[in-house]
mmCIF file of C-alpha atoms and ligand atoms in Angstrom:
data_model
loop_
_atom_site.group_PDB
_atom_site.id
_atom_site.type_symbol
_atom_site.label_atom_id
_atom_site.label_comp_id
_atom_site.label_asym_id
_atom_site.label_seq_id
_atom_site.Cartn_x
_atom_site.Cartn_y
_atom_site.Cartn_z
ATOM 1 C CA MET K 1 21.392 -35.910 -16.714
ATOM 2 C CA SER K 2 20.325 -32.657 -17.886
ATOM 3 C CA ARG K 3 18.725 -31.440 -14.653
ATOM 4 C CA PRO K 4 18.871 -27.437 -14.459
ATOM 5 C CA ASP K 5 20.618 -25.460 -11.745
ATOM 6 C CA LEU K 6 18.118 -23.578 -9.698
ATOM 7 C CA ILE K 7 20.741 -20.745 -8.755
ATOM 8 C CA GLU K 8 21.831 -20.707 -12.523
ATOM 9 C CA ARG K 9 18.632 -20.102 -13.622
ATOM 10 C CA LEU K 10 17.812 -17.283 -10.873
ATOM 11 C CA ALA K 11 21.188 -15.610 -12.314
ATOM 12 C CA ALA K 12 20.218 -16.050 -15.695
ATOM 13 C CA ALA K 13 16.803 -14.240 -15.353
ATOM 14 C CA GLN K 14 18.794 -11.619 -13.263
ATOM 15 C CA ALA K 15 21.009 -10.883 -16.115
ATOM 16 C CA GLU K 16 17.938 -10.623 -18.666
ATOM 17 C CA ARG K 17 16.317 -8.135 -16.120
ATOM 18 C CA ALA K 18 19.423 -5.935 -16.034
ATOM 19 C CA ARG K 19 19.287 -6.250 -20.203
ATOM 20 C CA GLN K 20 15.852 -4.783 -19.878
ATOM 21 C CA ASP K 21 16.701 -1.656 -17.409
ATOM 22 C CA LEU K 22 14.606 -3.700 -14.894
ATOM 23 C CA LEU K 23 17.217 -4.565 -12.351
ATOM 24 C CA ARG K 24 16.193 -3.334 -8.969
ATOM 25 C CA ARG K 25 18.825 -2.279 -6.186
ATOM 26 C CA LEU K 26 18.793 -2.107 -2.651
ATOM 27 C CA ARG K 27 19.708 1.222 -1.212
ATOM 28 C CA LYS K 28 21.195 1.615 2.075
ATOM 29 C CA VAL K 29 19.575 4.439 3.914
ATOM 30 C CA GLU K 30 21.947 5.970 6.300
ATOM 31 C CA ALA K 31 19.693 8.729 8.307
ATOM 32 C CA VAL K 32 16.114 9.672 8.618
ATOM 33 C CA ASP K 33 14.988 12.957 9.777
ATOM 34 C CA GLY K 34 11.265 13.675 8.924
ATOM 35 C CA ALA K 35 10.652 13.644 5.257
ATOM 36 C CA ARG K 36 14.898 13.808 4.562
ATOM 37 C CA ILE K 37 16.625 10.833 4.234
ATOM 38 C CA GLN K 38 20.510 10.326 3.551
ATOM 39 C CA ILE K 39 21.834 8.105 0.816
ATOM 40 C CA ASP K 40 25.433 7.548 -0.230
ATOM 41 C CA GLY K 41 26.323 10.511 1.838
ATOM 42 C CA LYS K 42 23.945 12.806 0.213
ATOM 43 C CA VAL K 43 20.794 14.311 2.015
ATOM 44 C CA LEU K 44 17.267 13.822 -0.346
ATOM 45 C CA VAL K 45 13.911 15.247 0.219
ATOM 46 C CA ASN K 46 12.114 11.875 0.376
ATOM 47 C CA PHE K 47 9.131 11.446 -2.184
ATOM 48 C CA ALA K 48 8.863 7.896 -1.890
ATOM 49 C CA SER K 49 7.416 7.241 1.703
ATOM 50 C CA ASN K 50 3.967 5.625 2.661
ATOM 51 C CA ASP K 51 4.404 8.043 6.187
ATOM 52 C CA TYR K 52 1.741 9.913 4.537
ATOM 53 C CA LEU K 53 0.859 11.348 8.156
ATOM 54 C CA GLY K 54 4.575 11.465 9.193
ATOM 55 C CA LEU K 55 4.083 9.680 12.346
ATOM 56 C CA ALA K 56 6.913 6.886 11.918
ATOM 57 C CA GLN K 57 9.175 8.961 13.897
ATOM 58 C CA HIS K 58 6.753 10.759 16.341
ATOM 59 C CA PRO K 59 7.590 11.213 19.874
ATOM 60 C CA ALA K 60 4.216 9.571 21.137
ATOM 61 C CA LEU K 61 4.929 6.339 19.177
ATOM 62 C CA GLN K 62 8.436 6.096 20.335
ATOM 63 C CA GLU K 63 7.647 6.390 23.595
ATOM 64 C CA ALA K 64 4.653 3.789 23.736
ATOM 65 C CA LEU K 65 7.149 1.518 21.954
ATOM 66 C CA ILE K 66 9.905 1.819 24.600
ATOM 67 C CA ARG K 67 7.181 1.740 27.443
ATOM 68 C CA ALA K 68 5.521 -1.637 26.359
ATOM 69 C CA ALA K 69 9.085 -3.117 25.223
ATOM 70 C CA LYS K 70 10.201 -2.448 29.174
ATOM 71 C CA GLN K 71 7.005 -4.316 30.361
ATOM 72 C CA TRP K 72 6.673 -7.054 27.909
ATOM 73 C CA GLY K 73 10.304 -7.577 26.580
ATOM 74 C CA VAL K 74 10.952 -7.197 22.806
ATOM 75 C CA GLY K 75 9.140 -10.126 21.433
ATOM 76 C CA ALA K 76 5.809 -11.752 21.718
ATOM 77 C CA THR K 77 7.628 -15.039 22.207
ATOM 78 C CA ALA K 78 4.655 -17.386 20.707
ATOM 79 C CA ALA K 79 2.047 -17.199 18.304
ATOM 80 C CA HIS K 80 -1.117 -15.480 19.298
ATOM 81 C CA LEU K 81 -2.872 -18.849 20.158
ATOM 82 C CA LEU K 82 -0.463 -20.153 22.222
ATOM 83 C CA GLY K 83 0.602 -17.496 24.917
ATOM 84 C CA GLY K 84 1.453 -14.629 22.462
ATOM 85 C CA HIS K 85 -1.698 -12.551 22.538
ATOM 86 C CA ARG K 86 -1.373 -9.585 24.988
ATOM 87 C CA GLU K 87 -3.373 -6.698 26.505
ATOM 88 C CA GLU K 88 -1.939 -4.544 23.792
ATOM 89 C CA HIS K 89 -2.996 -6.712 21.161
ATOM 90 C CA GLU K 90 -6.550 -6.902 22.313
ATOM 91 C CA ALA K 91 -6.787 -3.097 22.906
ATOM 92 C CA LEU K 92 -5.295 -2.416 19.554
ATOM 93 C CA GLU K 93 -8.126 -4.623 17.897
ATOM 94 C CA GLU K 94 -10.700 -2.865 19.757
ATOM 95 C CA LYS K 95 -9.392 0.523 18.761
ATOM 96 C CA LEU K 96 -8.997 -0.585 15.003
ATOM 97 C CA ALA K 97 -12.603 -1.780 15.014
ATOM 98 C CA SER K 98 -13.939 1.134 16.407
ATOM 99 C CA TRP K 99 -11.953 3.640 14.483
ATOM 100 C CA THR K 100 -13.274 1.973 11.287
ATOM 101 C CA ARG K 101 -16.451 1.315 12.231
ATOM 102 C CA HIS K 102 -16.550 -2.451 12.041
ATOM 103 C CA LYS K 103 -17.661 -5.149 15.036
ATOM 104 C CA CYS K 104 -14.228 -6.759 15.042
ATOM 105 C CA ALA K 105 -10.824 -6.915 14.229
ATOM 106 C CA LEU K 106 -7.784 -9.363 14.074
ATOM 107 C CA LEU K 107 -3.980 -8.457 13.843
ATOM 108 C CA PHE K 108 -1.559 -10.125 11.576
ATOM 109 C CA SER K 109 2.154 -9.321 11.150
ATOM 110 C CA THR K 110 2.215 -7.750 7.830
ATOM 111 C CA GLY K 111 -0.570 -6.896 5.131
ATOM 112 C CA TYR K 112 1.136 -9.428 2.912
ATOM 113 C CA MET K 113 -0.132 -12.089 5.578
ATOM 114 C CA ALA K 114 -3.369 -10.798 6.322
ATOM 115 C CA ASN K 115 -4.292 -10.948 2.588
ATOM 116 C CA LEU K 116 -2.878 -14.507 2.361
ATOM 117 C CA GLY K 117 -4.363 -15.827 5.447
ATOM 118 C CA ALA K 118 -8.026 -14.085 4.767
ATOM 119 C CA LEU K 119 -8.382 -15.224 1.189
ATOM 120 C CA GLN K 120 -6.967 -18.724 2.108
ATOM 121 C CA ALA K 121 -9.393 -18.978 4.982
ATOM 122 C CA LEU K 122 -12.477 -17.859 3.014
ATOM 123 C CA LEU K 123 -11.982 -19.533 -0.226
ATOM 124 C CA ASP K 124 -11.595 -22.884 -1.558
ATOM 125 C CA GLU K 125 -11.014 -24.953 -5.112
ATOM 126 C CA SER K 126 -14.579 -24.645 -6.058
ATOM 127 C CA ASP K 127 -14.973 -20.841 -5.609
ATOM 128 C CA VAL K 128 -14.285 -17.610 -7.763
ATOM 129 C CA CYS K 129 -12.176 -14.853 -6.490
ATOM 130 C CA VAL K 130 -12.791 -11.682 -8.718
ATOM 131 C CA GLN K 131 -10.200 -8.828 -8.766
ATOM 132 C CA ASP K 132 -9.318 -5.577 -10.333
ATOM 133 C CA LYS K 133 -6.443 -6.060 -12.720
ATOM 134 C CA LEU K 134 -4.198 -3.541 -10.832
ATOM 135 C CA ASN K 135 -4.815 -5.041 -7.538
ATOM 136 C CA HIS K 136 -1.807 -5.324 -5.285
ATOM 137 C CA ALA K 137 0.407 -8.779 -5.598
ATOM 138 C CA CYS K 138 -0.786 -10.038 -2.293
ATOM 139 C CA LEU K 139 -4.305 -10.093 -3.242
ATOM 140 C CA ILE K 140 -3.400 -11.975 -6.341
ATOM 141 C CA ASP K 141 -1.100 -14.443 -4.214
ATOM 142 C CA GLY K 142 -3.642 -15.143 -1.690
ATOM 143 C CA ALA K 143 -6.477 -16.213 -4.372
ATOM 144 C CA ARG K 144 -3.785 -18.161 -6.091
ATOM 145 C CA LEU K 145 -2.871 -19.871 -2.706
ATOM 146 C CA SER K 146 -6.607 -20.505 -1.730
ATOM 147 C CA GLY K 147 -7.157 -22.646 -4.767
ATOM 148 C CA ALA K 148 -10.113 -20.679 -6.042
ATOM 149 C CA THR K 149 -10.419 -19.805 -9.850
ATOM 150 C CA LEU K 150 -8.785 -16.154 -10.198
ATOM 151 C CA LYS K 151 -10.579 -13.977 -12.781
ATOM 152 C CA ARG K 152 -9.473 -10.202 -13.211
ATOM 153 C CA TYR K 153 -11.259 -7.293 -14.445
ATOM 154 C CA VAL K 154 -10.586 -4.136 -16.211
ATOM 155 C CA HIS K 155 -8.994 -1.544 -13.848
ATOM 156 C CA ALA K 156 -12.105 0.203 -11.986
ATOM 157 C CA ASP K 157 -14.360 -1.153 -14.567
ATOM 158 C CA VAL K 158 -17.532 -2.387 -12.696
ATOM 159 C CA GLY K 159 -19.252 -3.676 -15.874
ATOM 160 C CA SER K 160 -16.312 -5.918 -16.191
ATOM 161 C CA ALA K 161 -16.528 -7.191 -12.897
ATOM 162 C CA LYS K 162 -20.216 -7.872 -13.378
ATOM 163 C CA ARG K 163 -19.713 -9.974 -16.598
ATOM 164 C CA GLN K 164 -16.796 -12.012 -14.538
ATOM 165 C CA LEU K 165 -19.379 -12.687 -11.683
ATOM 166 C CA GLU K 166 -22.118 -13.487 -13.919
ATOM 167 C CA ALA K 167 -20.090 -16.040 -15.626
ATOM 168 C CA SER K 168 -20.011 -18.280 -12.464
ATOM 169 C CA ALA K 169 -23.190 -17.475 -10.913
ATOM 170 C CA ASP K 170 -23.369 -21.021 -9.208
ATOM 171 C CA SER K 171 -20.062 -20.507 -7.173
ATOM 172 C CA ALA K 172 -19.374 -18.835 -4.205
ATOM 173 C CA ALA K 173 -17.717 -15.483 -5.051
ATOM 174 C CA LEU K 174 -15.425 -12.922 -3.280
ATOM 175 C CA LEU K 175 -14.690 -9.712 -5.312
ATOM 176 C CA ALA K 176 -11.418 -8.030 -3.851
ATOM 177 C CA THR K 177 -10.205 -4.717 -4.675
ATOM 178 C CA ASP K 178 -7.493 -2.235 -3.427
ATOM 179 C CA GLY K 179 -9.344 0.879 -1.980
ATOM 180 C CA VAL K 180 -6.630 3.241 -3.389
ATOM 181 C CA PHE K 181 -4.610 1.540 -5.909
ATOM 182 C CA SER K 182 -0.801 1.766 -4.926
ATOM 183 C CA MET K 183 0.873 2.405 -7.951
ATOM 184 C CA ASP K 184 -1.712 4.577 -9.661
ATOM 185 C CA GLY K 185 -3.212 6.480 -6.410
ATOM 186 C CA ASP K 186 -6.790 6.391 -7.680
ATOM 187 C CA VAL K 187 -9.893 5.280 -5.738
ATOM 188 C CA ALA K 188 -11.629 2.205 -6.274
ATOM 189 C CA PRO K 189 -15.437 2.826 -7.455
ATOM 190 C CA LEU K 190 -16.473 1.013 -3.838
ATOM 191 C CA ALA K 191 -20.154 2.122 -3.837
ATOM 192 C CA ASP K 192 -20.935 0.510 -7.289
ATOM 193 C CA LEU K 193 -18.558 -2.562 -6.341
ATOM 194 C CA ALA K 194 -20.737 -2.888 -3.307
ATOM 195 C CA ALA K 195 -23.942 -2.551 -5.119
ATOM 196 C CA LEU K 196 -22.782 -5.217 -7.365
ATOM 197 C CA CYS K 197 -21.621 -7.824 -5.040
ATOM 198 C CA LYS K 198 -25.222 -7.577 -3.174
ATOM 199 C CA ALA K 199 -26.853 -7.981 -6.416
ATOM 200 C CA GLN K 200 -24.386 -11.138 -7.480
ATOM 201 C CA ARG K 201 -24.519 -12.437 -3.571
ATOM 202 C CA ALA K 202 -20.916 -11.815 -3.859
ATOM 203 C CA THR K 203 -18.626 -10.968 -0.748
ATOM 204 C CA LEU K 204 -16.715 -7.791 -1.156
ATOM 205 C CA MET K 205 -13.223 -7.435 0.264
ATOM 206 C CA VAL K 206 -11.285 -4.133 0.300
ATOM 207 C CA ASP K 207 -7.620 -3.742 0.702
ATOM 208 C CA ASP K 208 -7.307 -0.408 2.726
ATOM 209 C CA ALA K 209 -3.432 0.129 2.724
ATOM 210 C CA HIS K 210 -3.456 3.503 1.154
ATOM 211 C CA GLY K 211 -6.616 4.621 2.571
ATOM 212 C CA LEU K 212 -6.672 4.321 6.175
ATOM 213 C CA GLY K 213 -5.578 7.117 7.801
ATOM 214 C CA VAL K 214 -5.835 9.338 4.491
ATOM 215 C CA LEU K 215 -9.351 8.987 3.484
ATOM 216 C CA GLY K 216 -12.770 9.517 5.162
ATOM 217 C CA ASP K 217 -14.136 11.217 8.247
ATOM 218 C CA GLU K 218 -11.139 10.909 10.899
ATOM 219 C CA GLY K 219 -9.091 9.222 8.249
ATOM 220 C CA ALA K 220 -11.385 5.852 8.917
ATOM 221 C CA GLY K 221 -10.804 5.050 5.274
ATOM 222 C CA SER K 222 -11.918 4.654 1.974
ATOM 223 C CA LEU K 223 -15.092 2.793 2.817
ATOM 224 C CA VAL K 224 -16.261 5.471 5.500
ATOM 225 C CA GLU K 225 -15.418 7.979 2.717
ATOM 226 C CA ALA K 226 -17.871 6.136 0.265
ATOM 227 C CA ASN K 227 -20.467 6.042 3.152
ATOM 228 C CA LEU K 228 -20.337 2.079 3.218
ATOM 229 C CA ARG K 229 -20.977 0.105 6.257
ATOM 230 C CA GLN K 230 -19.520 -3.621 7.389
ATOM 231 C CA ASP K 231 -22.613 -5.133 5.779
ATOM 232 C CA ASP K 232 -21.628 -3.440 2.454
ATOM 233 C CA ALA K 233 -17.826 -4.583 2.322
ATOM 234 C CA PRO K 234 -17.576 -7.653 4.830
ATOM 235 C CA VAL K 235 -13.921 -7.886 4.540
ATOM 236 C CA LEU K 236 -11.697 -4.866 5.061
ATOM 237 C CA MET K 237 -7.748 -5.322 5.458
ATOM 238 C CA ALA K 238 -5.803 -2.505 6.251
ATOM 239 C CA THR K 239 -1.900 -1.737 7.151
ATOM 240 C CA LEU K 240 -0.379 -0.614 9.806
ATOM 241 C CA GLY K 241 3.008 0.380 7.813
ATOM 242 C CA LYS K 242 1.842 3.288 5.787
ATOM 243 C CA ALA K 243 -0.050 6.133 7.055
ATOM 244 C CA LEU K 244 0.272 4.728 11.022
ATOM 245 C CA GLY K 245 3.907 4.495 10.239
ATOM 246 C CA VAL K 246 4.340 1.371 12.174
ATOM 247 C CA SER K 247 4.166 -2.138 10.913
ATOM 248 C CA GLY K 248 1.515 -4.607 10.641
ATOM 249 C CA ALA K 249 -2.028 -5.360 9.689
ATOM 250 C CA PHE K 250 -5.474 -6.179 10.571
ATOM 251 C CA VAL K 251 -8.609 -7.754 9.157
ATOM 252 C CA ALA K 252 -11.860 -6.214 10.246
ATOM 253 C CA GLY K 253 -15.328 -7.237 9.745
ATOM 254 C CA SER K 254 -18.512 -9.297 11.760
ATOM 255 C CA LYS K 255 -17.616 -11.545 14.740
ATOM 256 C CA ALA K 256 -18.147 -14.611 12.462
ATOM 257 C CA LEU K 257 -15.589 -13.744 9.963
ATOM 258 C CA ILE K 258 -13.130 -13.047 12.958
ATOM 259 C CA ASP K 259 -13.784 -16.090 14.844
ATOM 260 C CA GLY K 260 -13.214 -17.662 11.531
ATOM 261 C CA LEU K 261 -10.038 -16.152 10.688
ATOM 262 C CA VAL K 262 -8.729 -17.117 14.364
ATOM 263 C CA GLN K 263 -9.386 -20.889 13.396
ATOM 264 C CA PHE K 264 -8.548 -20.998 9.655
ATOM 265 C CA ALA K 265 -6.144 -18.112 8.681
ATOM 266 C CA ARG K 266 -2.736 -20.144 8.498
ATOM 267 C CA THR K 267 -0.739 -16.714 8.406
ATOM 268 C CA HIS K 268 -2.446 -15.932 11.740
ATOM 269 C CA VAL K 269 -2.444 -19.451 13.439
ATOM 270 C CA TYR K 270 1.272 -20.440 12.668
ATOM 271 C CA THR K 271 3.495 -17.250 13.182
ATOM 272 C CA THR K 272 4.624 -15.537 15.834
ATOM 273 C CA ALA K 273 2.342 -12.668 17.154
ATOM 274 C CA MET K 274 3.615 -8.994 16.359
ATOM 275 C CA PRO K 275 5.758 -7.570 19.157
ATOM 276 C CA PRO K 276 3.453 -6.089 21.889
ATOM 277 C CA ALA K 277 5.504 -3.141 22.031
ATOM 278 C CA LEU K 278 4.522 -2.431 18.309
ATOM 279 C CA ALA K 279 0.916 -2.909 18.903
ATOM 280 C CA ALA K 280 1.210 -0.360 21.698
ATOM 281 C CA ALA K 281 3.139 2.240 19.331
ATOM 282 C CA THR K 282 0.172 1.521 16.701
ATOM 283 C CA SER K 283 -2.438 2.336 19.424
ATOM 284 C CA ALA K 284 -0.692 5.513 19.750
ATOM 285 C CA ALA K 285 -0.560 6.147 16.095
ATOM 286 C CA VAL K 286 -4.330 5.619 15.797
ATOM 287 C CA ASP K 287 -4.830 8.458 18.470
ATOM 288 C CA VAL K 288 -2.774 10.866 16.190
ATOM 289 C CA ALA K 289 -4.061 9.575 12.897
ATOM 290 C CA ARG K 290 -7.644 9.668 13.843
ATOM 291 C CA PHE K 291 -7.942 13.091 15.870
ATOM 292 C CA GLU K 292 -4.914 15.350 13.965
ATOM 293 C CA ASP K 293 -7.044 16.235 11.038
ATOM 294 C CA TRP K 294 -4.573 19.046 10.174
ATOM 295 C CA ARG K 295 -2.030 16.497 8.678
ATOM 296 C CA ARG K 296 -5.021 15.088 6.171
ATOM 297 C CA ALA K 297 -5.590 18.875 5.609
ATOM 298 C CA LYS K 298 -2.039 19.660 4.915
ATOM 299 C CA LEU K 299 -1.690 16.675 2.587
ATOM 300 C CA ARG K 300 -4.769 17.624 0.329
ATOM 301 C CA HIS K 301 -2.889 21.220 0.262
ATOM 302 C CA LEU K 302 0.154 19.758 -0.923
ATOM 303 C CA VAL K 303 -1.666 17.321 -3.170
ATOM 304 C CA ALA K 304 -3.702 20.204 -4.861
ATOM 305 C CA HIS K 305 -0.494 22.536 -5.153
ATOM 306 C CA PHE K 306 1.459 19.580 -6.885
ATOM 307 C CA ARG K 307 -1.437 18.832 -9.495
ATOM 308 C CA HIS K 308 -1.782 22.559 -10.143
ATOM 309 C CA GLY K 309 1.849 22.970 -10.619
ATOM 310 C CA ALA K 310 2.331 19.848 -12.816
ATOM 311 C CA SER K 311 -0.482 21.025 -15.081
ATOM 312 C CA GLU K 312 1.071 24.432 -15.531
ATOM 313 C CA ARG K 313 4.512 22.461 -16.262
ATOM 314 C CA GLY K 314 2.948 20.018 -18.826
ATOM 315 C CA ILE K 315 3.815 16.868 -16.538
ATOM 316 C CA GLY K 316 1.629 14.176 -17.217
ATOM 317 C CA LEU K 317 -0.008 13.001 -14.074
ATOM 318 C CA PHE K 318 -2.461 10.164 -13.166
ATOM 319 C CA ASP K 319 -6.130 10.746 -12.229
ATOM 320 C CA SER K 320 -5.723 10.541 -8.495
ATOM 321 C CA ARG K 321 -6.362 12.685 -5.500
ATOM 322 C CA THR K 322 -4.687 10.839 -3.056
ATOM 323 C CA PRO K 323 -0.927 11.431 -1.520
ATOM 324 C CA ILE K 324 0.074 9.011 -4.552
ATOM 325 C CA GLN K 325 0.922 10.972 -7.269
ATOM 326 C CA PRO K 326 2.793 9.096 -10.001
ATOM 327 C CA VAL K 327 4.260 10.735 -13.104
ATOM 328 C CA LEU K 328 3.932 8.962 -16.127
ATOM 329 C CA VAL K 329 7.169 8.404 -17.958
ATOM 330 C CA GLY K 330 6.783 5.401 -20.335
ATOM 331 C CA ALA K 331 9.792 3.281 -21.076
ATOM 332 C CA SER K 332 11.708 1.860 -18.392
ATOM 333 C CA ARG K 333 15.162 3.283 -18.947
ATOM 334 C CA SER K 334 13.707 6.992 -19.322
ATOM 335 C CA ALA K 335 12.429 6.262 -15.818
ATOM 336 C CA LEU K 336 15.610 5.045 -14.416
ATOM 337 C CA ILE K 337 17.453 8.231 -16.074
ATOM 338 C CA ALA K 338 14.798 10.559 -14.577
ATOM 339 C CA ALA K 339 14.796 9.089 -11.190
ATOM 340 C CA GLN K 340 18.888 9.227 -11.363
ATOM 341 C CA ARG K 341 18.658 13.022 -12.318
ATOM 342 C CA LEU K 342 16.393 13.593 -9.420
ATOM 343 C CA GLU K 343 18.303 12.133 -6.968
ATOM 344 C CA ALA K 344 21.504 14.188 -8.402
ATOM 345 C CA ASP K 345 19.167 17.416 -7.523
ATOM 346 C CA GLY K 346 18.533 16.297 -4.043
ATOM 347 C CA TYR K 347 15.267 14.142 -4.584
ATOM 348 C CA PHE K 348 14.433 10.614 -3.745
ATOM 349 C CA VAL K 349 11.759 9.587 -6.018
ATOM 350 C CA PRO K 350 11.960 6.090 -7.243
ATOM 351 C CA ALA K 351 11.350 4.685 -10.873
ATOM 352 C CA ILE K 352 8.421 2.260 -11.022
ATOM 353 C CA ARG K 353 8.891 -0.352 -13.783
ATOM 354 C CA PRO K 354 7.359 -3.565 -15.089
ATOM 355 C CA PRO K 355 6.600 -6.202 -13.573
ATOM 356 C CA THR K 356 5.073 -3.838 -10.669
ATOM 357 C CA VAL K 357 3.369 -2.003 -13.401
ATOM 358 C CA ALA K 358 2.195 -2.819 -17.007
ATOM 359 C CA GLN K 359 5.007 -2.750 -20.137
ATOM 360 C CA GLY K 360 5.444 0.910 -21.355
ATOM 361 C CA LYS K 361 3.971 2.287 -18.214
ATOM 362 C CA ALA K 362 7.044 2.961 -15.912
ATOM 363 C CA ARG K 363 6.595 6.110 -13.631
ATOM 364 C CA LEU K 364 8.179 8.482 -11.041
ATOM 365 C CA ARG K 365 6.122 7.309 -8.056
ATOM 366 C CA VAL K 366 5.946 10.510 -5.964
ATOM 367 C CA THR K 367 4.229 10.231 -2.547
ATOM 368 C CA PHE K 368 3.525 13.066 -0.226
ATOM 369 C CA SER K 369 3.830 13.261 3.321
ATOM 370 C CA ALA K 370 2.126 15.650 6.258
ATOM 371 C CA LEU K 371 6.021 16.603 6.841
ATOM 372 C CA HIS K 372 6.840 18.234 3.472
ATOM 373 C CA ASP K 373 6.028 21.898 2.880
ATOM 374 C CA GLU K 374 5.072 23.718 0.241
ATOM 375 C CA ALA K 375 8.352 24.899 -0.900
ATOM 376 C CA ASP K 376 9.593 21.131 -0.972
ATOM 377 C CA VAL K 377 6.572 20.766 -3.495
ATOM 378 C CA GLU K 378 7.573 23.586 -5.500
ATOM 379 C CA ARG K 379 11.138 22.773 -5.873
ATOM 380 C CA LEU K 380 10.201 19.153 -6.773
ATOM 381 C CA LEU K 381 7.954 20.377 -9.704
ATOM 382 C CA ASN K 382 11.172 22.253 -11.132
ATOM 383 C CA ALA K 383 13.100 19.504 -10.678
ATOM 384 C CA LEU K 384 10.970 16.993 -12.277
ATOM 385 C CA ALA K 385 10.166 19.168 -15.128
ATOM 386 C CA ARG K 386 14.141 19.211 -15.517
ATOM 387 C CA ALA K 387 14.686 15.383 -15.006
ATOM 388 C CA ILE K 388 11.867 14.632 -17.593
ATOM 389 C CA ALA K 389 13.345 16.545 -20.307
ATOM 390 C CA HIS K 390 16.909 15.320 -19.610
ATOM 391 C CA ALA K 391 15.694 11.768 -19.654
ATOM 392 C CA GLN K 392 13.744 12.486 -23.011
ATOM 393 C CA ARG K 393 17.141 13.894 -24.497
ATOM 394 C CA ALA K 394 19.141 11.156 -23.008
ATOM 395 C CA THR K 395 16.894 8.254 -24.750
ATOM 396 C CA LYS K 396 16.539 10.125 -28.018
ATOM 397 C CA ARG K 397 20.145 9.805 -28.407
ATOM 398 C CA ASP K 398 20.204 6.276 -27.592
ATOM 399 C CA ARG K 399 18.075 5.526 -30.752
HETATM 400 C C1 PLP D 401 1.878 -2.311 1.099
HETATM 401 C C2 PLP D 401 0.608 -3.094 0.664
HETATM 402 C C3 PLP D 401 -0.010 -4.252 1.147
HETATM 403 C C4 PLP D 401 1.144 -5.148 2.049
HETATM 404 O O1 PLP D 401 1.023 -4.408 3.254
HETATM 405 P P1 PLP D 401 2.404 -4.967 4.350
HETATM 406 O O2 PLP D 401 2.133 -4.881 5.434
HETATM 407 O O3 PLP D 401 3.646 -4.055 3.799
HETATM 408 O O4 PLP D 401 2.979 -6.479 3.904
HETATM 409 C C5 PLP D 401 -1.187 -4.805 0.826
HETATM 410 N N1 PLP D 401 -1.915 -4.228 0.083
HETATM 411 C C6 PLP D 401 -1.740 -3.087 -0.630
HETATM 412 C C7 PLP D 401 -2.632 -2.299 -1.609
HETATM 413 C C8 PLP D 401 -0.585 -2.539 -0.242
HETATM 414 O O5 PLP D 401 -0.261 -1.151 -0.853
#
């Protein structure tokens, strides 16, 4: 018998990754203090976090969490439909809907599960799902899970999306896009995509994991910034683990959408409800995120300062105005070497390599938080210039 061993095969794939400088490594964080983290006994300025507004350690969130945990206990003890759905969940759903200017919202335990559940509930085998080439992995996986035909269009190219929709004019269609692209930091052409979807009778779904809290009036997200309403983008998904500093996600839209998801989204029905204490902490986070505008103003200032300084130093950036400011390096090995050098200098900026990004597009993914200050950014710029030069010298020597 020649049946392959699955664990051996996995080990072989891992060895191959290591050979290509693509191995990922879990790092144990020993302490966190705002934008500082400690790894291997060394304190580093953290430029890798998605805690854009600096809320993860906010006292109002911590107090809300503890208060609710004392009232409800730690776990929800059941799925939403079977007694796990508490006052805190309901209040948070209403708050999220009103913040994002949608009719209703439904909580999920993670963004990954929200996207899987929404796509699987909406689509079936005879449908098409049209997606941006750079969409997050869980939108791709959700389309695969649904059994619909998945068609990818050229990144942010509305003409390319149009051709994909026109090619299957008789199928029900959903067009899904990230609002802010997680590895490039650019914003999707949402108004044009909404117009395209209207013309093509397709449903637009926007994953605003990195837009909520950061973009738009009161941080309500990329749809509000683009002046789009529920009717233009009927399915909104956003996460609670990024700018809100907590964990979980929600889908927002019409009552018909949310009622349907309660029935058919398997990742909502067949899973334990989010702990009510997390819902309480998230409610506190929404209040801070929504009304403390200075956090967004500070972020914009840091991003502008960084982009200006990078261009002065000849550091190659992406076309991004969000707190996601990747630095293109190219080869995976160079990105790894640069990241190591940055760490030695006191900065945590991870190298992002394939398959997360395309071959030859390895990068240092810098993200900013309202907890950084201008001096942090200035020192990072100098360290980045040194690290990139060092990586270039080192890879030249290899060749
Ligand atoms: C992080 C992220 C998700 C997944 O959200 P989790 O709550 O971390 O599972 C989905 N979409 C995008 C664009 C993301 O960046």
